[in-house]
PDB file of N, CA and C in Angstrom:
ATOM      1  N   MET A 196     -16.223  16.906   8.375  1.00 76.00           N
ATOM      2  CA  MET A 196     -16.346  17.203   6.245  1.00 76.00           C
ATOM      3  C   MET A 196     -15.178  15.689   6.898  1.00 76.00           C
ATOM      4  N   SER A 197     -15.663  14.466   6.001  1.00 87.00           N
ATOM      5  CA  SER A 197     -14.794  13.619   5.458  1.00 87.00           C
ATOM      6  C   SER A 197     -14.654  13.671   4.023  1.00 87.00           C
ATOM      7  N   VAL A 198     -13.540  13.450   3.348  1.00 91.00           N
ATOM      8  CA  VAL A 198     -12.798  13.473   2.330  1.00 91.00           C
ATOM      9  C   VAL A 198     -13.787  11.782   1.802  1.00 91.00           C
ATOM     10  N   PRO A 199     -14.837  11.366   0.533  1.00 94.00           N
ATOM     11  CA  PRO A 199     -15.102  10.815  -0.187  1.00 94.00           C
ATOM     12  C   PRO A 199     -14.054   9.818  -0.323  1.00 94.00           C
ATOM     13  N   ILE A 200     -14.645   8.648  -0.530  1.00 94.00           N
ATOM     14  CA  ILE A 200     -13.926   7.406  -0.855  1.00 94.00           C
ATOM     15  C   ILE A 200     -13.577   6.812  -1.653  1.00 94.00           C
ATOM     16  N   ASP A 201     -14.122   7.832  -2.908  1.00 95.00           N
ATOM     17  CA  ASP A 201     -14.105   8.062  -4.664  1.00 95.00           C
ATOM     18  C   ASP A 201     -12.785   9.083  -4.625  1.00 95.00           C
ATOM     19  N   HIS A 202     -12.261   9.658  -4.033  1.00 96.00           N
ATOM     20  CA  HIS A 202     -12.093  11.126  -3.644  1.00 96.00           C
ATOM     21  C   HIS A 202      -9.821   9.595  -3.372  1.00 96.00           C
ATOM     22  N   LEU A 203     -10.490   9.594  -2.043  1.00 95.00           N
ATOM     23  CA  LEU A 203      -9.125   8.229  -1.808  1.00 95.00           C
ATOM     24  C   LEU A 203      -9.246   7.652  -3.304  1.00 95.00           C
ATOM     25  N   LEU A 204      -9.212   6.776  -3.508  1.00 96.00           N
ATOM     26  CA  LEU A 204      -9.691   6.364  -4.557  1.00 96.00           C
ATOM     27  C   LEU A 204      -8.560   6.750  -5.563  1.00 96.00           C
ATOM     28  N   ALA A 205      -9.378   7.590  -6.058  1.00 97.00           N
ATOM     29  CA  ALA A 205      -7.979   8.730  -6.975  1.00 97.00           C
ATOM     30  C   ALA A 205      -6.897   9.445  -6.730  1.00 97.00           C
ATOM     31  N   LEU A 206      -7.175   9.661  -5.493  1.00 97.00           N
ATOM     32  CA  LEU A 206      -6.076  10.001  -5.487  1.00 97.00           C
ATOM     33  C   LEU A 206      -4.935   8.716  -4.924  1.00 97.00           C
ATOM     34  N   SER A 207      -4.952   8.024  -4.760  1.00 97.00           N
ATOM     35  CA  SER A 207      -3.873   6.376  -4.768  1.00 97.00           C
ATOM     36  C   SER A 207      -3.911   6.183  -5.852  1.00 97.00           C
ATOM     37  N   ALA A 208      -5.063   6.136  -6.844  1.00 98.00           N
ATOM     38  CA  ALA A 208      -4.043   5.522  -8.184  1.00 98.00           C
ATOM     39  C   ALA A 208      -3.398   6.761  -8.985  1.00 98.00           C
ATOM     40  N   VAL A 209      -3.868   7.280  -9.089  1.00 98.00           N
ATOM     41  CA  VAL A 209      -3.129   8.652  -9.578  1.00 98.00           C
ATOM     42  C   VAL A 209      -1.049   8.833  -8.708  1.00 98.00           C
ATOM     43  N   LEU A 210      -0.987   8.724  -7.421  1.00 97.00           N
ATOM     44  CA  LEU A 210       0.368   8.182  -6.859  1.00 97.00           C
ATOM     45  C   LEU A 210       0.367   6.536  -7.331  1.00 97.00           C
ATOM     46  N   PHE A 211      -0.506   6.297  -7.617  1.00 98.00           N
ATOM     47  CA  PHE A 211       0.548   4.587  -8.604  1.00 98.00           C
ATOM     48  C   PHE A 211       1.160   4.646  -9.402  1.00 98.00           C
ATOM     49  N   THR A 212       0.122   5.485  -9.904  1.00 98.00           N
ATOM     50  CA  THR A 212       0.721   5.760 -11.687  1.00 98.00           C
ATOM     51  C   THR A 212       2.107   6.247 -11.817  1.00 98.00           C
ATOM     52  N   ILE A 213       2.150   7.398 -11.457  1.00 97.00           N
ATOM     53  CA  ILE A 213       3.344   8.470 -10.435  1.00 97.00           C
ATOM     54  C   ILE A 213       4.571   6.945 -11.024  1.00 97.00           C
ATOM     55  N   GLY A 214       3.668   6.551  -9.511  1.00 97.00           N
ATOM     56  CA  GLY A 214       5.477   5.500  -9.437  1.00 97.00           C
ATOM     57  C   GLY A 214       5.471   4.463 -10.251  1.00 97.00           C
ATOM     58  N   VAL A 215       4.857   4.228 -10.773  1.00 97.00           N
ATOM     59  CA  VAL A 215       4.981   3.391 -12.149  1.00 97.00           C
ATOM     60  C   VAL A 215       5.536   3.731 -13.336  1.00 97.00           C
ATOM     61  N   ALA A 216       5.593   5.556 -13.720  1.00 97.00           N
ATOM     62  CA  ALA A 216       6.028   5.520 -14.312  1.00 97.00           C
ATOM     63  C   ALA A 216       7.269   5.990 -13.953  1.00 97.00           C
ATOM     64  N   GLY A 217       7.452   6.066 -12.540  1.00 95.00           N
ATOM     65  CA  GLY A 217       9.299   7.052 -12.515  1.00 95.00           C
ATOM     66  C   GLY A 217       9.973   5.342 -12.324  1.00 95.00           C
ATOM     67  N   VAL A 218       9.824   4.278 -12.398  1.00 94.00           N
ATOM     68  CA  VAL A 218      10.341   2.722 -11.937  1.00 94.00           C
ATOM     69  C   VAL A 218      10.616   2.841 -14.159  1.00 94.00           C
ATOM     70  N   LEU A 219       9.336   2.690 -13.701  1.00 95.00           N
ATOM     71  CA  LEU A 219       9.123   2.553 -15.343  1.00 95.00           C
ATOM     72  C   LEU A 219      10.964   3.259 -16.887  1.00 95.00           C
ATOM     73  N   LEU A 220      10.781   4.923 -16.254  1.00 94.00           N
ATOM     74  CA  LEU A 220      11.229   6.086 -17.304  1.00 94.00           C
ATOM     75  C   LEU A 220      12.786   6.107 -16.628  1.00 94.00           C
ATOM     76  N   ARG A 221      12.372   5.827 -15.223  1.00 89.00           N
ATOM     77  CA  ARG A 221      13.785   6.667 -14.810  1.00 89.00           C
ATOM     78  C   ARG A 221      15.431   5.237 -14.989  1.00 89.00           C
ATOM     79  N   ARG A 222      16.335   6.108 -14.598  1.00 85.00           N
ATOM     80  CA  ARG A 222      17.509   4.988 -14.727  1.00 85.00           C
ATOM     81  C   ARG A 222      18.357   5.464 -13.429  1.00 85.00           C
ATOM     82  N   ASN A 223      18.069   6.401 -12.457  1.00 88.00           N
ATOM     83  CA  ASN A 223      18.871   6.723 -11.528  1.00 88.00           C
ATOM     84  C   ASN A 223      18.015   6.018  -9.876  1.00 88.00           C
ATOM     85  N   ALA A 224      18.951   4.865  -9.876  1.00 87.00           N
ATOM     86  CA  ALA A 224      18.242   4.176  -8.490  1.00 87.00           C
ATOM     87  C   ALA A 224      17.237   5.555  -7.388  1.00 87.00           C
ATOM     88  N   MET A 225      18.353   5.972  -6.716  1.00 89.00           N
ATOM     89  CA  MET A 225      17.591   6.980  -6.284  1.00 89.00           C
ATOM     90  C   MET A 225      15.930   6.965  -6.516  1.00 89.00           C
ATOM     91  N   VAL A 226      15.518   7.387  -7.597  1.00 91.00           N
ATOM     92  CA  VAL A 226      14.225   7.869  -8.392  1.00 91.00           C
ATOM     93  C   VAL A 226      13.166   7.207  -8.562  1.00 91.00           C
ATOM     94  N   VAL A 227      13.986   5.446  -8.804  1.00 91.00           N
ATOM     95  CA  VAL A 227      13.646   3.515  -8.801  1.00 91.00           C
ATOM     96  C   VAL A 227      12.874   3.852  -7.217  1.00 91.00           C
ATOM     97  N   LEU A 228      13.570   4.084  -6.233  1.00 91.00           N
ATOM     98  CA  LEU A 228      13.866   4.084  -4.690  1.00 91.00           C
ATOM     99  C   LEU A 228      11.832   3.831  -4.479  1.00 91.00           C
ATOM    100  N   MET A 229      12.488   5.866  -5.089  1.00 93.00           N
ATOM    101  CA  MET A 229      11.183   7.074  -4.118  1.00 93.00           C
ATOM    102  C   MET A 229      10.051   6.470  -4.999  1.00 93.00           C
ATOM    103  N   SER A 230      10.007   5.881  -6.320  1.00 95.00           N
ATOM    104  CA  SER A 230       8.850   5.370  -6.879  1.00 95.00           C
ATOM    105  C   SER A 230       8.102   4.406  -6.511  1.00 95.00           C
ATOM    106  N   VAL A 231       9.385   3.799  -5.756  1.00 93.00           N
ATOM    107  CA  VAL A 231       8.736   2.187  -5.177  1.00 93.00           C
ATOM    108  C   VAL A 231       7.829   2.569  -3.995  1.00 93.00           C
ATOM    109  N   GLU A 232       8.590   3.552  -3.170  1.00 94.00           N
ATOM    110  CA  GLU A 232       7.476   3.950  -1.985  1.00 94.00           C
ATOM    111  C   GLU A 232       6.285   4.786  -2.127  1.00 94.00           C
ATOM    112  N   LEU A 233       6.732   5.277  -3.527  1.00 95.00           N
ATOM    113  CA  LEU A 233       5.276   6.143  -3.601  1.00 95.00           C
ATOM    114  C   LEU A 233       3.991   5.029  -4.341  1.00 95.00           C
ATOM    115  N   MET A 234       4.844   3.944  -4.673  1.00 96.00           N
ATOM    116  CA  MET A 234       3.443   2.815  -5.740  1.00 96.00           C
ATOM    117  C   MET A 234       3.139   2.554  -4.556  1.00 96.00           C
ATOM    118  N   LEU A 235       4.349   2.268  -3.110  1.00 95.00           N
ATOM    119  CA  LEU A 235       3.769   1.647  -1.766  1.00 95.00           C
ATOM    120  C   LEU A 235       2.064   2.264  -0.534  1.00 95.00           C
ATOM    121  N   ASN A 236       2.592   3.403  -0.871  1.00 95.00           N
ATOM    122  CA  ASN A 236       2.077   4.380   0.128  1.00 95.00           C
ATOM    123  C   ASN A 236       0.789   4.852  -0.793  1.00 95.00           C
ATOM    124  N   ALA A 237       0.715   4.532  -2.570  1.00 97.00           N
ATOM    125  CA  ALA A 237      -0.284   4.143  -2.810  1.00 97.00           C
ATOM    126  C   ALA A 237      -1.393   3.540  -2.189  1.00 97.00           C
ATOM    127  N   VAL A 238      -0.939   2.159  -2.366  1.00 96.00           N
ATOM    128  CA  VAL A 238      -0.977   1.151  -1.964  1.00 96.00           C
ATOM    129  C   VAL A 238      -1.721   1.015  -0.444  1.00 96.00           C
ATOM    130  N   ASN A 239      -1.236   1.923   0.680  1.00 96.00           N
ATOM    131  CA  ASN A 239      -1.318   2.133   2.130  1.00 96.00           C
ATOM    132  C   ASN A 239      -2.862   2.800   1.721  1.00 96.00           C
ATOM    133  N   ILE A 240      -2.967   4.119   1.156  1.00 96.00           N
ATOM    134  CA  ILE A 240      -4.211   5.411   1.181  1.00 96.00           C
ATOM    135  C   ILE A 240      -5.132   3.707   0.704  1.00 96.00           C
ATOM    136  N   THR A 241      -5.447   3.123  -0.205  1.00 96.00           N
ATOM    137  CA  THR A 241      -6.383   2.078  -0.687  1.00 96.00           C
ATOM    138  C   THR A 241      -6.663   1.708   0.713  1.00 96.00           C
ATOM    139  N   LEU A 242      -5.614   1.344   1.114  1.00 95.00           N
ATOM    140  CA  LEU A 242      -5.711   0.344   2.647  1.00 95.00           C
ATOM    141  C   LEU A 242      -6.637   0.681   3.453  1.00 95.00           C
ATOM    142  N   VAL A 243      -6.349   2.295   3.561  1.00 94.00           N
ATOM    143  CA  VAL A 243      -7.218   2.719   4.785  1.00 94.00           C
ATOM    144  C   VAL A 243      -8.218   2.759   4.338  1.00 94.00           C
ATOM    145  N   ALA A 244      -8.708   3.477   3.124  1.00 95.00           N
ATOM    146  CA  ALA A 244     -10.086   3.763   2.590  1.00 95.00           C
ATOM    147  C   ALA A 244     -10.544   2.011   2.688  1.00 95.00           C
ATOM    148  N   ALA A 245     -10.231   0.983   2.637  1.00 94.00           N
ATOM    149  CA  ALA A 245     -11.235   0.537   1.868  1.00 94.00           C
ATOM    150  C   ALA A 245     -11.588   0.122   3.565  1.00 94.00           C
ATOM    151  N   SER A 246     -10.537   0.485   5.123  1.00 94.00           N
ATOM    152  CA  SER A 246     -11.145   0.364   6.341  1.00 94.00           C
ATOM    153  C   SER A 246     -11.978   0.754   6.433  1.00 94.00           C
ATOM    154  N   ARG A 247     -11.239   1.927   6.485  1.00 92.00           N
ATOM    155  CA  ARG A 247     -12.896   3.026   6.124  1.00 92.00           C
ATOM    156  C   ARG A 247     -14.039   2.516   6.231  1.00 92.00           C
ATOM    157  N   LEU A 248     -14.540   2.039   4.684  1.00 91.00           N
ATOM    158  CA  LEU A 248     -15.644   2.095   4.642  1.00 91.00           C
ATOM    159  C   LEU A 248     -15.867   0.918   4.328  1.00 91.00           C
ATOM    160  N   HIS A 249     -15.817   0.009   5.299  1.00 92.00           N
ATOM    161  CA  HIS A 249     -16.329  -1.227   6.010  1.00 92.00           C
ATOM    162  C   HIS A 249     -16.177  -1.325   7.698  1.00 92.00           C
ATOM    163  N   LEU A 250     -15.530   0.037   8.262  1.00 91.00           N
ATOM    164  CA  LEU A 250     -15.573  -0.136   9.133  1.00 91.00           C
ATOM    165  C   LEU A 250     -15.094  -0.677  10.463  1.00 91.00           C
ATOM    166  N   ALA A 251     -13.725  -1.742   9.920  1.00 91.00           N
ATOM    167  CA  ALA A 251     -12.515  -2.578  10.190  1.00 91.00           C
ATOM    168  C   ALA A 251     -11.408  -1.721  10.254  1.00 91.00           C
ATOM    169  N   LEU A 252     -10.931  -2.067  11.262  1.00 91.00           N
ATOM    170  CA  LEU A 252      -9.670  -1.772  11.567  1.00 91.00           C
ATOM    171  C   LEU A 252      -8.000  -2.567  10.924  1.00 91.00           C
ATOM    172  N   ASP A 253      -8.570  -4.010  10.125  1.00 90.00           N
ATOM    173  CA  ASP A 253      -8.183  -4.218   9.778  1.00 90.00           C
ATOM    174  C   ASP A 253      -7.072  -3.973   8.276  1.00 90.00           C
ATOM    175  N   GLY A 254      -7.459  -2.798   7.308  1.00 90.00           N
ATOM    176  CA  GLY A 254      -6.851  -2.658   6.507  1.00 90.00           C
ATOM    177  C   GLY A 254      -5.649  -1.518   7.036  1.00 90.00           C
ATOM    178  N   GLN A 255      -6.202  -0.785   8.209  1.00 91.00           N
ATOM    179  CA  GLN A 255      -4.889  -0.441   9.388  1.00 91.00           C
ATOM    180  C   GLN A 255      -4.251  -0.454   9.786  1.00 91.00           C
ATOM    181  N   LEU A 256      -4.170  -2.098  10.286  1.00 93.00           N
ATOM    182  CA  LEU A 256      -3.198  -2.417  11.178  1.00 93.00           C
ATOM    183  C   LEU A 256      -2.368  -3.004   9.959  1.00 93.00           C
ATOM    184  N   PHE A 257      -3.034  -3.611   9.185  1.00 93.00           N
ATOM    185  CA  PHE A 257      -2.691  -3.750   7.741  1.00 93.00           C
ATOM    186  C   PHE A 257      -1.244  -3.041   7.196  1.00 93.00           C
ATOM    187  N   VAL A 258      -1.333  -1.938   7.014  1.00 94.00           N
ATOM    188  CA  VAL A 258      -0.745  -0.602   7.113  1.00 94.00           C
ATOM    189  C   VAL A 258       0.842  -0.441   7.610  1.00 94.00           C
ATOM    190  N   PHE A 259       0.017  -0.782   8.965  1.00 94.00           N
ATOM    191  CA  PHE A 259       0.889  -0.418  10.076  1.00 94.00           C
ATOM    192  C   PHE A 259       1.990  -1.114  10.143  1.00 94.00           C
ATOM    193  N   PHE A 260       2.132  -3.014   9.669  1.00 93.00           N
ATOM    194  CA  PHE A 260       3.285  -3.591   9.596  1.00 93.00           C
ATOM    195  C   PHE A 260       4.094  -3.058   8.345  1.00 93.00           C
ATOM    196  N   ALA A 261       3.040  -2.674   6.527  1.00 92.00           N
ATOM    197  CA  ALA A 261       3.735  -2.188   5.868  1.00 92.00           C
ATOM    198  C   ALA A 261       4.805  -1.668   6.334  1.00 92.00           C
ATOM    199  N   LEU A 262       3.997  -0.265   6.810  1.00 93.00           N
ATOM    200  CA  LEU A 262       5.274   0.692   6.837  1.00 93.00           C
ATOM    201  C   LEU A 262       6.229   0.211   7.443  1.00 93.00           C
ATOM    202  N   THR A 263       6.033  -0.790   8.122  1.00 93.00           N
ATOM    203  CA  THR A 263       7.127  -1.095   8.807  1.00 93.00           C
ATOM    204  C   THR A 263       8.400  -1.598   8.346  1.00 93.00           C
ATOM    205  N   VAL A 264       8.012  -2.570   7.333  1.00 90.00           N
ATOM    206  CA  VAL A 264       8.601  -3.207   6.064  1.00 90.00           C
ATOM    207  C   VAL A 264       8.362  -2.094   4.899  1.00 90.00           C
ATOM    208  N   ALA A 265       8.369  -1.159   5.047  1.00 90.00           N
ATOM    209  CA  ALA A 265       8.941  -0.141   4.174  1.00 90.00           C
ATOM    210  C   ALA A 265       9.788   0.572   3.990  1.00 90.00           C
ATOM    211  N   ALA A 266       9.968   0.394   6.126  1.00 91.00           N
ATOM    212  CA  ALA A 266      11.429   1.054   6.894  1.00 91.00           C
ATOM    213  C   ALA A 266      12.874   0.358   6.367  1.00 91.00           C
ATOM    214  N   ALA A 267      12.456  -0.778   7.107  1.00 91.00           N
ATOM    215  CA  ALA A 267      13.203  -1.680   6.045  1.00 91.00           C
ATOM    216  C   ALA A 267      13.639  -1.732   5.148  1.00 91.00           C
ATOM    217  N   GLU A 268      13.312  -2.250   3.980  1.00 88.00           N
ATOM    218  CA  GLU A 268      13.184  -1.865   2.429  1.00 88.00           C
ATOM    219  C   GLU A 268      13.992  -0.724   2.205  1.00 88.00           C
ATOM    220  N   VAL A 269      13.975   0.682   2.617  1.00 90.00           N
ATOM    221  CA  VAL A 269      14.383   1.831   2.729  1.00 90.00           C
ATOM    222  C   VAL A 269      15.735   1.928   2.988  1.00 90.00           C
ATOM    223  N   ALA A 270      16.189   0.800   4.331  1.00 92.00           N
ATOM    224  CA  ALA A 270      17.455   1.248   4.969  1.00 92.00           C
ATOM    225  C   ALA A 270      18.567  -0.033   3.958  1.00 92.00           C
ATOM    226  N   VAL A 271      17.775  -0.607   3.783  1.00 93.00           N
ATOM    227  CA  VAL A 271      18.835  -1.449   2.392  1.00 93.00           C
ATOM    228  C   VAL A 271      18.828  -1.661   1.395  1.00 93.00           C
ATOM    229  N   GLY A 272      17.400  -0.801   0.161  1.00 89.00           N
ATOM    230  CA  GLY A 272      17.971  -0.084  -0.922  1.00 89.00           C
ATOM    231  C   GLY A 272      18.643   1.160  -0.851  1.00 89.00           C
ATOM    232  N   LEU A 273      18.909   2.626   0.879  1.00 90.00           N
ATOM    233  CA  LEU A 273      20.231   3.387   0.373  1.00 90.00           C
ATOM    234  C   LEU A 273      21.710   2.946   0.301  1.00 90.00           C
ATOM    235  N   ALA A 274      21.628   1.153   0.965  1.00 92.00           N
ATOM    236  CA  ALA A 274      22.544   1.241   1.381  1.00 92.00           C
ATOM    237  C   ALA A 274      23.705  -0.022   0.438  1.00 92.00           C
ATOM    238  N   LEU A 275      21.938  -0.082  -0.298  1.00 86.00           N
ATOM    239  CA  LEU A 275      22.883  -0.588  -1.738  1.00 86.00           C
ATOM    240  C   LEU A 275      22.908   0.601  -3.216  1.00 86.00           C
ATOM    241  N   VAL A 276      22.651   1.405  -2.958  1.00 87.00           N
ATOM    242  CA  VAL A 276      23.052   2.931  -3.479  1.00 87.00           C
ATOM    243  C   VAL A 276      24.258   2.956  -3.481  1.00 87.00           C
ATOM    244  N   VAL A 277      24.384   3.826  -2.027  1.00 89.00           N
ATOM    245  CA  VAL A 277      25.753   3.881  -1.356  1.00 89.00           C
ATOM    246  C   VAL A 277      26.487   2.447  -2.035  1.00 89.00           C
ATOM    247  N   ALA A 278      26.367   2.026  -1.739  1.00 86.00           N
ATOM    248  CA  ALA A 278      27.528   0.739  -2.541  1.00 86.00           C
ATOM    249  C   ALA A 278      27.734   0.765  -3.904  1.00 86.00           C
ATOM    250  N   ILE A 279      26.966   1.148  -4.680  1.00 84.00           N
ATOM    251  CA  ILE A 279      26.850   0.989  -6.074  1.00 84.00           C
ATOM    252  C   ILE A 279      27.547   1.879  -6.509  1.00 84.00           C
ATOM    253  N   PHE A 280      27.414   3.154  -5.451  1.00 85.00           N
ATOM    254  CA  PHE A 280      27.726   4.511  -5.831  1.00 85.00           C
ATOM    255  C   PHE A 280      29.075   4.323  -5.991  1.00 85.00           C
ATOM    256  N   HIS A 281      29.595   3.923  -4.517  1.00 88.00           N
ATOM    257  CA  HIS A 281      31.231   3.595  -3.623  1.00 88.00           C
ATOM    258  C   HIS A 281      31.606   3.257  -5.581  1.00 88.00           C
ATOM    259  N   ALA A 282      31.409   1.821  -5.594  1.00 84.00           N
ATOM    260  CA  ALA A 282      31.817   0.490  -6.981  1.00 84.00           C
ATOM    261  C   ALA A 282      31.331   1.378  -8.090  1.00 84.00           C
ATOM    262  N   LEU A 283      31.115   2.289  -8.650  1.00 82.00           N
ATOM    263  CA  LEU A 283      30.581   2.711 -10.164  1.00 82.00           C
ATOM    264  C   LEU A 283      30.986   4.302 -10.360  1.00 82.00           C
ATOM    265  N   GLY A 284      30.723   4.428  -9.226  1.00 83.00           N
ATOM    266  CA  GLY A 284      30.997   6.698  -9.252  1.00 83.00           C
ATOM    267  C   GLY A 284      29.564   7.187  -9.919  1.00 83.00           C
ATOM    268  N   ARG A 285      28.218   6.372 -10.027  1.00 83.00           N
ATOM    269  CA  ARG A 285      27.075   6.813 -10.605  1.00 83.00           C
ATOM    270  C   ARG A 285      26.205   6.340  -9.900  1.00 83.00           C
ATOM    271  N   THR A 286      24.467   6.295 -10.103  1.00 81.00           N
ATOM    272  CA  THR A 286      24.577   4.851  -9.915  1.00 81.00           C
ATOM    273  C   THR A 286      22.803   4.998 -10.444  1.00 81.00           C
ATOM    274  N   ASP A 287      23.227   4.184 -12.484  1.00 82.00           N
ATOM    275  CA  ASP A 287      22.708   4.417 -12.886  1.00 82.00           C
ATOM    276  C   ASP A 287      22.218   2.829 -12.857  1.00 82.00           C
ATOM    277  N   VAL A 288      21.044   2.769 -13.463  1.00 78.00           N
ATOM    278  CA  VAL A 288      20.800   1.051 -12.976  1.00 78.00           C
ATOM    279  C   VAL A 288      20.658   0.710 -14.404  1.00 78.00           C
ATOM    280  N   ASP A 289      20.837   0.871 -15.533  1.00 77.00           N
ATOM    281  CA  ASP A 289      21.660  -0.624 -16.488  1.00 77.00           C
ATOM    282  C   ASP A 289      22.963  -0.677 -15.558  1.00 77.00           C
ATOM    283  N   ASP A 290      23.448  -0.183 -15.231  1.00 71.00           N
ATOM    284  CA  ASP A 290      25.113  -0.492 -15.087  1.00 71.00           C
ATOM    285  C   ASP A 290      25.623  -0.653 -13.495  1.00 71.00           C
ATOM    286  N   ILE A 291      24.630  -1.169 -13.165  1.00 71.00           N
ATOM    287  CA  ILE A 291      24.065  -2.979 -12.142  1.00 71.00           C
ATOM    288  C   ILE A 291      24.470  -4.007 -12.655  1.00 71.00           C
ATOM    289  N   GLY A 292      23.806  -4.050 -14.038  1.00 70.00           N
ATOM    290  CA  GLY A 292      24.404  -5.310 -14.182  1.00 70.00           C
ATOM    291  C   GLY A 292      26.296  -5.658 -14.294  1.00 70.00           C
ATOM    292  N   ALA A 293      26.982  -4.773 -14.736  1.00 65.00           N
ATOM    293  CA  ALA A 293      28.126  -4.617 -14.664  1.00 65.00           C
ATOM    294  C   ALA A 293      29.275  -4.988 -13.576  1.00 65.00           C
ATOM    295  N   MET A 294      28.381  -4.941 -12.448  1.00 63.00           N
ATOM    296  CA  MET A 294      29.177  -5.035 -11.187  1.00 63.00           C
ATOM    297  C   MET A 294      29.415  -6.410 -11.028  1.00 63.00           C
ATOM    298  N   HIS A 295      29.009  -7.421 -11.284  1.00 64.00           N
ATOM    299  CA  HIS A 295      29.622  -8.731 -11.175  1.00 64.00           C
ATOM    300  C   HIS A 295      30.557  -9.544 -11.723  1.00 64.00           C
ATOM    301  N   GLY A 296      31.695  -9.833 -10.809  1.00 56.00           N
ATOM    302  CA  GLY A 296      33.408  -9.933 -11.451  1.00 56.00           C
ATOM    303  C   GLY A 296      33.876  -9.159 -10.402  1.00 56.00           C
TER     304      GLY A 296
END
């Protein structure tokens, strides 16, 4: 039994919307990073669905490279969050501008 493409695209849209809401509404840097990852995974689901629809492997290959870049992004983002927490004692996104100087 195969999942219809419409269901995959609806799941992707819901995940992307939740990610956008997390980026726009939350102040904690970790939550913002997790929301960005959620949006990236929503796009990856869309690429795999389109790849399956067109019977091509291009979308799946692109997802493989996107996941590789996402792993590097997580490492850099987590290092930034740790540095912000070490400097300020909290990880609010609004306080990042106070770090210059």
